[in-house]
Amino acid sequence: MIELMIGVVLVAVLLGIGLPLFRSFILEQRLRATSSDLRVALTMARSEAVKRNREVTLEKSATGWGDGWTIPSPTGGPDILNHVRAGDVTITGPDDVTFTPAGRAKVPPGLAQLQIDVGDDAEEEVRYACLERQLDGRVLSCRQACPDPDAPLPDPCDDGDDA
């Protein structure tokens, strides 16, 4: 019986140490996956604009970027991409992202960034990623909160996570 109690105590201690680390791992992976999915969608919208020689727009879902996004066909056919997100991810930014037939981004002033927030402020484990559309259409990402949208576009991040 004593050996069983010691085993239970050891399992409880290991779970107490491991669960917070596992939560942190899950938040990190959710941030990476969302950032990657959104970057792929932006790149796809840009390439479709060039391929079709028409403006192509990436739009947030009716309930917001955190629930998904779509690339409607510029000719009125079926959507080029319809992506649905699940989970507690918050994405803030413009309502849509439009690319010209030359592959350049149409960037309204102050609306060049999409910020991805994952986590809970109360837990002090909020993780950020900022995707920034460059005027030439490229998409850069960095692992920090986006700067003030009213400020001029910042230099690309230097944290080693840009594309």
XYZ file of C-alpha atoms in Angstrom:
163
model
C 0.000 0.000 0.000
C 2.869 2.387 0.782
C 4.424 1.743 -2.627
C 1.109 2.561 -4.287
C 0.843 5.847 -2.374
C 4.413 6.786 -3.354
C 3.571 6.020 -6.984
C 0.439 8.202 -6.831
C 2.417 11.087 -5.303
C 5.101 10.806 -8.014
C 2.483 10.834 -10.783
C 0.806 13.880 -9.208
C 4.126 15.754 -9.009
C 4.998 14.923 -12.619
C 1.544 16.051 -13.808
C 1.885 19.266 -11.801
C 5.142 20.022 -13.591
C 4.124 18.810 -17.050
C 0.660 20.309 -17.554
C 1.707 23.992 -17.573
C 4.483 23.173 -20.042
C 2.004 21.278 -22.222
C -0.390 24.266 -22.230
C 2.448 26.541 -23.324
C 3.336 24.083 -26.105
C -0.280 24.016 -27.329
C -0.494 27.833 -27.430
C 2.771 28.041 -29.345
C 1.643 25.475 -31.913
C -1.735 27.184 -32.340
C 0.050 30.481 -33.048
C 2.422 28.881 -35.559
C -0.398 27.039 -37.351
C -2.644 30.108 -37.611
C 0.221 32.308 -38.787
C 1.219 29.747 -41.399
C -2.362 29.222 -42.631
C -2.934 32.948 -43.000
C 0.395 33.482 -44.762
C -0.447 30.689 -47.237
C -3.858 32.269 -47.902
C -2.277 35.669 -48.560
C 0.286 34.128 -50.894
C -2.440 32.191 -52.703
C -4.531 35.342 -53.171
C -1.497 37.139 -54.606
C -0.652 34.321 -57.016
C -4.285 34.004 -58.129
C -4.362 37.747 -58.889
C -1.315 37.395 -61.124
C -2.535 34.159 -62.738
C -6.028 35.489 -63.499
C -4.825 39.015 -64.329
C -7.581 40.402 -62.063
C -7.843 41.834 -58.589
C -8.250 39.071 -56.011
C -9.321 39.644 -52.409
C -8.832 37.622 -49.238
C -11.807 38.327 -46.954
C -12.483 37.518 -43.317
C -15.474 35.326 -42.496
C -18.742 36.989 -41.519
C -17.860 36.572 -37.827
C -14.227 37.713 -38.090
C -10.713 36.579 -39.030
C -10.523 34.305 -35.976
C -13.251 32.086 -37.437
C -11.801 31.822 -40.934
C -11.319 33.491 -44.285
C -12.199 33.062 -47.918
C -10.906 34.011 -51.369
C -13.994 34.540 -53.534
C -13.623 33.983 -57.246
C -13.264 37.303 -59.077
C -15.427 35.916 -61.893
C -18.323 34.904 -59.639
C -17.646 31.148 -59.676
C -16.974 28.978 -56.652
C -14.617 30.298 -53.991
C -10.916 29.760 -54.628
C -10.324 29.102 -50.906
C -12.648 28.734 -47.937
C -10.746 28.225 -44.684
C -12.458 27.645 -41.326
C -10.573 28.180 -38.053
C -11.456 26.730 -34.684
C -10.031 27.564 -31.295
C -9.437 30.630 -29.192
C -7.465 32.683 -31.700
C -8.042 36.401 -32.172
C -6.947 38.038 -35.416
C -7.263 41.783 -35.846
C -6.713 43.752 -39.008
C -8.505 45.069 -42.075
C -11.741 43.521 -43.359
C -10.018 42.280 -46.507
C -6.717 42.174 -48.351
C -6.725 42.938 -52.083
C -3.985 42.187 -54.593
C -3.726 43.815 -58.033
C -3.127 41.861 -61.273
C 0.564 42.768 -60.906
C 0.665 40.999 -57.526
C 1.007 44.220 -55.548
C -1.015 44.817 -52.411
C -3.601 47.565 -52.326
C -2.742 48.909 -48.897
C -4.987 51.543 -47.327
C -3.032 53.709 -44.869
C -2.699 52.057 -41.468
C -4.251 48.766 -42.547
C -1.234 46.750 -43.636
C -1.056 44.406 -40.653
C -2.900 41.380 -39.324
C -2.188 40.596 -35.665
C -2.733 37.106 -34.274
C -3.304 36.764 -30.505
C -3.343 33.387 -28.784
C -3.721 32.819 -25.065
C -5.279 34.458 -22.068
C -4.115 37.761 -20.570
C -5.012 36.558 -17.075
C -2.545 33.709 -17.431
C 0.143 36.084 -18.798
C 0.761 33.642 -21.639
C -0.426 35.707 -24.569
C 1.536 35.020 -27.716
C 1.539 37.341 -30.706
C 2.425 37.195 -34.366
C 2.201 40.089 -36.772
C 1.764 39.512 -40.513
C 2.611 42.546 -42.586
C 1.793 43.015 -46.262
C 4.500 44.876 -48.090
C 3.552 47.173 -50.980
C 5.168 44.727 -53.412
C 2.774 42.004 -52.199
C 5.190 39.988 -50.062
C 4.063 38.950 -46.594
C 6.447 39.244 -43.668
C 5.793 37.845 -40.216
C 7.291 38.480 -36.823
C 6.728 37.100 -33.353
C 5.615 40.291 -31.655
C 2.553 42.460 -31.369
C 1.954 44.709 -34.348
C 2.886 48.364 -33.879
C 0.219 51.029 -33.740
C -1.739 50.832 -37.051
C -1.715 54.638 -37.325
C 2.089 54.661 -37.305
C 4.047 54.309 -40.541
C 4.932 50.783 -41.595
C 7.859 49.504 -39.533
C 11.004 47.955 -40.892
C 10.662 44.182 -41.226
C 11.175 42.277 -37.998
C 14.673 41.224 -37.160
C 13.748 38.368 -34.860
C 14.701 35.674 -37.370
C 11.100 34.655 -38.120
C 10.530 36.646 -41.320
C 9.843 35.126 -44.670
